[in-house]
């Protein structure tokens, strides 16, 4: 951690001024009737939280730096040995990007600890954020990107990521550590202003420790992008994919390989008030070939935007399944409304085909010069395409918040939250909470 902060300071010093520091301080009281989201209802708890978040940012013509460090000091009325008492939910975020005339670089590092029962992180690894238990979850992610020759006849892009998730003090065997890492490189050849050719390679290693499953994916592809006219762009990609799976079946180690060609077709048509898109992808995944077809339409509306998508997905082990998506945003005279809905195919840690559905709705409104309110809904649904598994699950979170200026520097915030988890193979669970807090942001230049 010390080395990381020294690195941040060194980069910040290179910005030649323009540093802006912030310190967010909050003190809250939170009553929850079922803080661990257990099926039996559990005991209610009153928690006092002191939140501290330090931020550092710098923006110049070519560089942007952002650093954040935060944690919460919590005290509840349950057993003093309970892991909800003390220093909780530490988090770190470091982001840096630099652009030049013909190159660009970006870097990101995040770390976050959270209580498993409170975790609603949009999980990029598995569907495990829908499994509720006591204990702590730690998520770490590092990613970088390098782009050379952005405006030149020849260019190359390199990107990579490392993701890690660890659990501690949990009892559910379905909560296990996951390591995920990958890299991708693409070379671009601009043949003329209308035609660009690409050559690419990718690698990914996914390791689910609890399932004793390791998946190694490699691929190569060649593509061609063509501007047919000022309004229509089309693209085609041909490649080869290979997935090596090492897993245990009934306690016996098994190794299998899925390989084959991949195909991608895309078209983008500009229209007077938006765009019309079509995309076909046929790739080799853990369970063989998966083919996805999507059509999209984006529309610019007065005061907002609307995009719609519809498609189908089919894999070797499952029949056709529909995929839908909606994104809508609208600016109101005193507020805003945003809605996002999307369905995507995926694979669980035990190599089962699933469709992940995400829905979020957010509304905010300014009441007067010193007060405002907002409300939100989020839903995450995991649908296993093999009905015999009966492991479908979903989580719904509702919240409403009211904010008012106490003074020029201090705000008071109060609200209510409701969470519900519904699963085919477990009893339903829900919780309700009320909270009130006072908050202030200190800003200064180092």
XYZ file of C-alpha atoms in Angstrom:
446
model
C 0.000 0.000 0.000
C 2.858 2.414 0.833
C 4.476 1.765 -2.547
C 1.163 2.387 -4.271
C 0.659 5.733 -2.542
C 4.219 6.762 -3.382
C 3.512 5.875 -7.014
C 0.354 7.986 -6.933
C 2.260 10.913 -5.461
C 4.933 10.611 -8.129
C 2.361 10.667 -10.919
C 0.508 13.514 -9.271
C 3.687 15.539 -9.002
C 4.233 15.081 -12.718
C 0.979 16.857 -13.457
C 2.599 20.293 -12.865
C -0.133 21.627 -10.645
C -3.885 21.407 -10.859
C -4.215 18.909 -8.002
C -7.566 18.904 -6.243
C -8.106 16.984 -2.988
C -11.394 16.152 -1.276
C -12.373 14.588 2.032
C -15.929 13.289 2.420
C -17.125 12.772 5.986
C -20.439 11.230 7.002
C -22.087 10.038 10.196
C -25.182 7.860 9.961
C -27.587 5.679 11.905
C -29.041 2.678 10.067
C -31.791 0.333 11.278
C -32.116 -2.985 9.417
C -34.685 -5.642 10.355
C -32.672 -8.461 8.704
C -29.066 -7.307 8.148
C -27.777 -10.774 7.156
C -30.664 -11.484 4.747
C -31.422 -14.841 6.348
C -34.569 -16.776 5.472
C -35.817 -16.897 9.066
C -35.908 -13.115 9.375
C -33.041 -12.716 11.831
C -32.730 -9.995 14.462
C -32.925 -6.289 13.739
C -29.842 -4.170 14.242
C -29.089 -0.496 14.771
C -25.714 0.438 13.264
C -23.740 3.650 13.632
C -21.429 4.320 10.678
C -18.686 6.881 10.270
C -17.621 7.141 6.653
C -14.343 8.644 5.436
C -13.329 8.970 1.775
C -10.239 10.784 0.538
C -9.971 11.774 -3.096
C -7.197 13.236 -5.217
C -7.584 14.309 -8.836
C -5.649 16.162 -11.489
C -6.587 17.060 -15.060
C -4.284 18.542 -17.689
C -4.431 18.741 -21.459
C -2.949 15.243 -21.793
C -3.255 13.521 -18.406
C -5.964 12.614 -15.948
C -5.373 11.136 -12.522
C -7.930 10.082 -9.924
C -7.267 8.405 -6.591
C -9.804 7.501 -3.916
C -9.397 5.797 -0.533
C -12.325 5.072 1.737
C -13.567 3.043 4.668
C -16.323 2.930 7.275
C -16.159 2.603 11.044
C -19.220 0.625 12.174
C -20.677 -0.199 15.572
C -23.801 -2.317 15.950
C -25.922 -3.551 18.862
C -25.131 -7.235 18.254
C -22.235 -9.245 19.656
C -19.074 -7.158 19.798
C -17.223 -10.005 18.047
C -19.545 -9.798 15.057
C -17.682 -8.932 11.872
C -20.066 -6.040 11.228
C -18.453 -4.152 14.089
C -15.235 -2.213 13.603
C -13.419 -1.015 10.495
C -15.361 -2.263 7.457
C -15.707 -1.909 3.707
C -12.264 -0.506 2.817
C -11.987 0.478 -0.833
C -9.330 1.845 -3.159
C -9.546 3.232 -6.662
C -6.679 4.462 -8.836
C -7.218 5.590 -12.433
C -4.764 7.215 -14.809
C -4.858 7.918 -18.521
C -2.624 9.840 -20.900
C -3.170 10.772 -24.518
C -0.697 12.065 -27.067
C -0.915 13.021 -30.711
C -0.772 9.438 -31.936
C -0.995 7.266 -28.803
C -3.033 6.687 -25.664
C -2.573 4.813 -22.376
C -4.940 4.023 -19.508
C -4.589 2.166 -16.218
C -7.051 1.254 -13.481
C -6.836 -0.477 -10.124
C -9.747 -1.095 -7.749
C -10.061 -2.947 -4.458
C -13.189 -3.307 -2.373
C -14.267 -5.319 0.646
C -17.942 -5.769 1.455
C -20.232 -7.843 3.592
C -21.581 -10.743 1.545
C -25.147 -10.038 2.662
C -24.873 -6.439 1.416
C -23.063 -7.214 -1.829
C -24.912 -6.216 -5.007
C -21.800 -5.713 -7.122
C -22.453 -6.348 -10.806
C -20.313 -9.448 -10.935
C -18.240 -9.953 -14.102
C -17.023 -13.340 -12.955
C -20.024 -15.443 -11.932
C -23.581 -15.171 -10.647
C -22.424 -15.589 -7.052
C -23.510 -12.133 -5.953
C -27.020 -13.646 -5.707
C -25.876 -16.089 -3.014
C -26.372 -14.698 0.474
C -24.225 -15.617 3.486
C -22.330 -14.041 6.348
C -18.679 -13.191 5.929
C -16.628 -10.854 3.783
C -16.015 -10.599 0.067
C -12.912 -8.900 -1.396
C -12.813 -7.879 -5.071
C -9.646 -6.731 -6.829
C -9.349 -5.626 -10.432
C -6.446 -4.279 -12.473
C -6.726 -3.314 -16.132
C -4.638 -1.427 -18.648
C -4.763 -0.377 -22.280
C -2.149 0.895 -24.723
C -2.986 2.227 -28.181
C -0.217 3.189 -30.621
C -0.677 4.726 -34.055
C -4.229 5.892 -33.415
C -4.211 8.144 -36.510
C -1.476 6.396 -38.498
C -1.743 3.919 -41.400
C -0.534 1.209 -39.019
C -1.530 0.930 -35.353
C -1.527 -1.582 -32.565
C -3.662 -1.918 -29.426
C -2.838 -3.938 -26.330
C -5.102 -4.465 -23.326
C -5.163 -6.737 -20.318
C -6.895 -7.365 -17.003
C -6.534 -9.301 -13.763
C -9.569 -9.957 -11.551
C -9.638 -11.711 -8.204
C -12.392 -12.410 -5.686
C -11.876 -13.934 -2.263
C -14.314 -14.904 0.505
C -13.605 -15.199 4.213
C -15.730 -16.354 7.174
C -18.430 -17.809 4.890
C -20.204 -21.161 5.225
C -21.958 -21.619 1.852
C -19.869 -23.959 -0.347
C -21.103 -22.116 -3.456
C -19.062 -19.082 -2.383
C -15.509 -19.755 -3.524
C -12.503 -17.768 -4.687
C -12.118 -16.926 -8.361
C -9.068 -15.807 -10.360
C -9.521 -14.414 -13.850
C -6.924 -12.856 -16.160
C -6.607 -12.137 -19.830
C -4.941 -10.104 -22.569
C -5.723 -9.034 -26.121
C -3.628 -7.517 -28.917
C -4.897 -6.097 -32.220
C -2.939 -4.749 -35.185
C -4.674 -2.273 -37.542
C -3.819 -1.662 -41.189
C -5.540 1.343 -42.739
C -5.543 0.393 -46.423
C -7.350 3.575 -47.470
C -9.731 6.013 -45.723
C -12.608 3.563 -46.253
C -10.989 0.186 -45.535
C -9.240 -1.021 -42.370
C -7.914 -4.550 -41.854
C -7.146 -6.073 -38.428
C -5.236 -9.031 -37.022
C -5.830 -10.029 -33.400
C -5.026 -12.549 -30.701
C -6.537 -13.083 -27.238
C -5.845 -15.194 -24.149
C -7.841 -15.772 -20.943
C -7.306 -18.008 -17.899
C -10.289 -18.494 -15.574
C -9.858 -20.477 -12.346
C -12.782 -21.246 -9.994
C -11.169 -22.791 -6.917
C -14.317 -24.048 -5.240
C -15.465 -25.899 -8.365
C -11.867 -26.989 -9.089
C -12.403 -25.768 -12.643
C -9.836 -24.125 -14.881
C -10.644 -22.754 -18.335
C -7.914 -21.595 -20.709
C -9.152 -19.739 -23.796
C -7.027 -18.700 -26.774
C -8.078 -17.200 -30.066
C -6.860 -15.605 -33.280
C -8.833 -13.549 -35.773
C -8.635 -11.398 -38.895
C -11.119 -8.680 -39.716
C -12.096 -6.094 -42.297
C -13.999 -2.842 -41.685
C -15.532 -1.103 -44.705
C -17.212 2.281 -44.960
C -19.674 1.511 -47.762
C -20.790 5.136 -47.877
C -21.130 8.109 -45.527
C -23.964 6.390 -43.643
C -23.227 2.654 -43.721
C -20.315 0.780 -42.099
C -19.969 -3.006 -42.258
C -17.463 -5.409 -40.743
C -16.512 -9.061 -40.913
C -14.243 -11.093 -38.625
C -13.026 -14.676 -39.061
C -11.027 -16.510 -36.434
C -10.196 -19.660 -34.537
C -11.043 -20.330 -30.871
C -9.816 -23.017 -28.473
C -11.021 -23.638 -24.907
C -9.260 -26.146 -22.633
C -11.330 -27.154 -19.584
C -9.923 -29.006 -16.580
C -12.614 -29.939 -14.063
C -13.756 -32.597 -11.620
C -16.813 -34.699 -12.465
C -18.046 -36.889 -9.576
C -14.628 -36.460 -7.951
C -12.738 -37.585 -11.058
C -10.459 -35.131 -12.933
C -11.622 -34.621 -16.520
C -9.987 -32.684 -19.331
C -11.882 -31.684 -22.443
C -11.246 -29.326 -25.353
C -13.654 -27.235 -27.426
C -12.283 -25.718 -30.637
C -13.482 -24.362 -33.954
C -13.835 -21.323 -36.174
C -15.475 -18.062 -35.097
C -17.419 -15.582 -37.203
C -18.525 -12.015 -36.653
C -20.675 -9.826 -38.905
C -21.757 -6.271 -38.117
C -23.526 -3.367 -39.807
C -24.125 0.199 -38.615
C -26.457 2.535 -40.514
C -26.691 6.217 -39.549
C -30.203 7.623 -39.674
C -31.592 11.115 -39.339
C -32.459 10.654 -35.654
C -30.117 7.851 -34.552
C -28.723 4.592 -35.902
C -29.724 1.059 -36.884
C -27.336 -1.803 -36.038
C -27.090 -5.548 -36.657
C -24.567 -7.924 -35.116
C -23.990 -11.674 -35.534
C -21.416 -13.498 -33.387
C -20.657 -17.220 -33.517
C -17.878 -18.234 -31.103
C -16.549 -21.305 -29.327
C -17.279 -21.256 -25.583
C -16.973 -23.770 -22.711
C -19.963 -25.774 -23.965
C -19.176 -25.613 -27.661
C -20.481 -23.146 -30.207
C -22.646 -20.220 -29.094
C -24.326 -18.016 -31.731
C -25.864 -14.642 -30.880
C -27.825 -12.373 -33.226
C -28.863 -8.847 -32.195
C -30.613 -5.939 -33.896
C -30.519 -2.471 -32.373
C -32.122 0.920 -32.923
C -31.050 4.154 -31.234
C -33.264 7.241 -31.364
C -32.464 10.804 -30.314
C -35.506 12.255 -28.558
C -36.217 15.800 -27.403
C -34.535 15.981 -24.000
C -33.389 12.377 -24.012
C -32.245 9.223 -25.800
C -33.787 5.808 -26.465
C -32.129 2.605 -27.667
C -33.799 -0.753 -28.256
C -32.350 -4.162 -29.041
C -33.730 -7.626 -29.722
C -32.050 -10.881 -30.602
C -31.606 -14.607 -30.129
C -28.934 -16.857 -28.648
C -28.384 -20.542 -29.362
C -25.737 -22.954 -28.091
C -24.946 -26.607 -28.790
C -26.440 -27.687 -25.469
C -29.518 -25.420 -25.460
C -32.297 -24.278 -27.793
C -32.977 -20.731 -28.916
C -33.541 -18.120 -26.197
C -34.644 -14.484 -26.728
C -32.519 -11.474 -25.739
C -33.940 -7.969 -25.247
C -32.538 -4.611 -24.240
C -33.827 -1.086 -23.553
C -31.973 2.087 -22.556
C -33.852 5.320 -21.956
C -32.829 8.637 -20.453
C -34.803 11.854 -20.197
C -34.031 15.243 -18.705
C -36.983 16.752 -16.885
C -37.490 20.405 -15.913
C -36.390 19.648 -12.325
C -34.861 16.218 -12.543
C -34.027 13.202 -14.672
C -35.214 9.665 -15.421
C -33.012 6.765 -16.547
C -33.927 3.153 -17.365
C -31.611 0.345 -18.442
C -32.604 -3.243 -19.257
C -30.346 -5.845 -20.876
C -30.143 -9.605 -21.309
C -26.837 -11.342 -22.079
C -25.842 -14.992 -22.466
C -23.192 -16.372 -20.120
C -21.664 -19.419 -18.515
C -21.715 -20.202 -14.789
C -18.674 -21.446 -12.883
C -19.933 -25.014 -13.283
C -20.142 -24.551 -17.087
C -23.925 -24.231 -17.346
C -25.549 -21.950 -19.929
C -27.385 -18.985 -18.393
C -29.075 -15.758 -19.442
C -28.250 -12.818 -17.168
C -30.862 -10.071 -16.933
C -30.146 -6.649 -15.433
C -32.714 -3.910 -14.894
C -32.198 -0.515 -13.270
C -34.524 2.465 -12.957
C -33.482 5.776 -11.379
C -35.456 8.973 -10.891
C -34.205 12.202 -9.314
C -35.930 15.542 -8.723
C -34.984 18.906 -7.246
C -37.640 20.072 -4.795
C -36.264 23.559 -4.212
C -32.920 25.329 -3.851
C -31.973 23.353 -0.721
C -33.579 19.916 -1.104
C -33.969 17.032 -3.554
C -35.011 13.404 -3.635
C -34.378 10.318 -5.735
C -35.624 6.761 -6.026
C -34.175 3.685 -7.646
C -34.841 0.051 -8.494
C -32.331 -2.615 -9.518
C -32.954 -6.227 -10.488
C -30.479 -8.998 -11.287
C -31.853 -12.286 -12.609
C -29.921 -15.469 -13.469
C -31.891 -17.913 -15.616
C -30.359 -21.357 -16.195
C -31.351 -22.535 -19.666
C -31.347 -26.142 -18.456
C -34.652 -26.246 -16.544
C -33.627 -29.436 -14.739
C -31.091 -27.459 -12.679
C -33.802 -25.371 -10.966
C -31.209 -22.870 -9.731
C -32.742 -19.697 -11.159
C -32.431 -16.749 -8.794
C -33.044 -13.027 -8.711
C -32.408 -10.084 -6.420
C -34.471 -6.899 -6.205
C -33.334 -3.715 -4.456
C -35.524 -0.651 -3.949
C -34.450 2.641 -2.401
C -35.671 6.190 -1.871
C -33.532 9.051 -0.548
C -34.194 12.633 0.556
C -31.386 15.205 0.773
C -31.468 18.703 2.307
C -28.867 21.379 2.980
C -28.491 22.007 6.712
C -25.937 24.757 6.187
C -23.772 25.827 3.296
C -21.356 23.003 4.174
C -23.441 20.248 5.787
C -26.206 18.080 4.274
C -28.698 15.729 5.897
C -29.676 12.593 4.011
C -32.394 10.095 4.946
C -33.931 7.175 3.167
C -35.407 3.693 3.062
C -34.188 0.494 1.396
C -35.772 -2.863 0.625
C -33.951 -5.967 -0.639
C -35.403 -9.305 -1.660
C -33.700 -12.473 -2.914
C -35.764 -15.154 -4.663
C -34.264 -18.534 -5.571
C -35.639 -21.806 -6.907
C -33.596 -23.956 -4.520
C -33.722 -21.791 -1.355
C -36.299 -19.962 0.747
C -37.008 -16.322 -0.123
C -35.210 -13.664 1.934
C -35.866 -9.955 2.433
C -34.792 -6.993 4.525
C -35.960 -3.441 5.190
C -33.869 -0.585 6.498
C -34.122 3.080 7.442
C -31.186 5.465 7.654
C -30.347 9.085 8.388
C -26.946 10.727 8.008
C -25.170 14.073 7.959
C -22.478 14.633 5.334
C -19.853 17.174 4.368
C -17.193 17.468 1.678
C -13.944 19.318 2.345
C -12.074 20.515 -0.751
C -8.539 21.879 -0.872
C -5.467 22.081 -3.074
C -2.359 20.291 -1.725
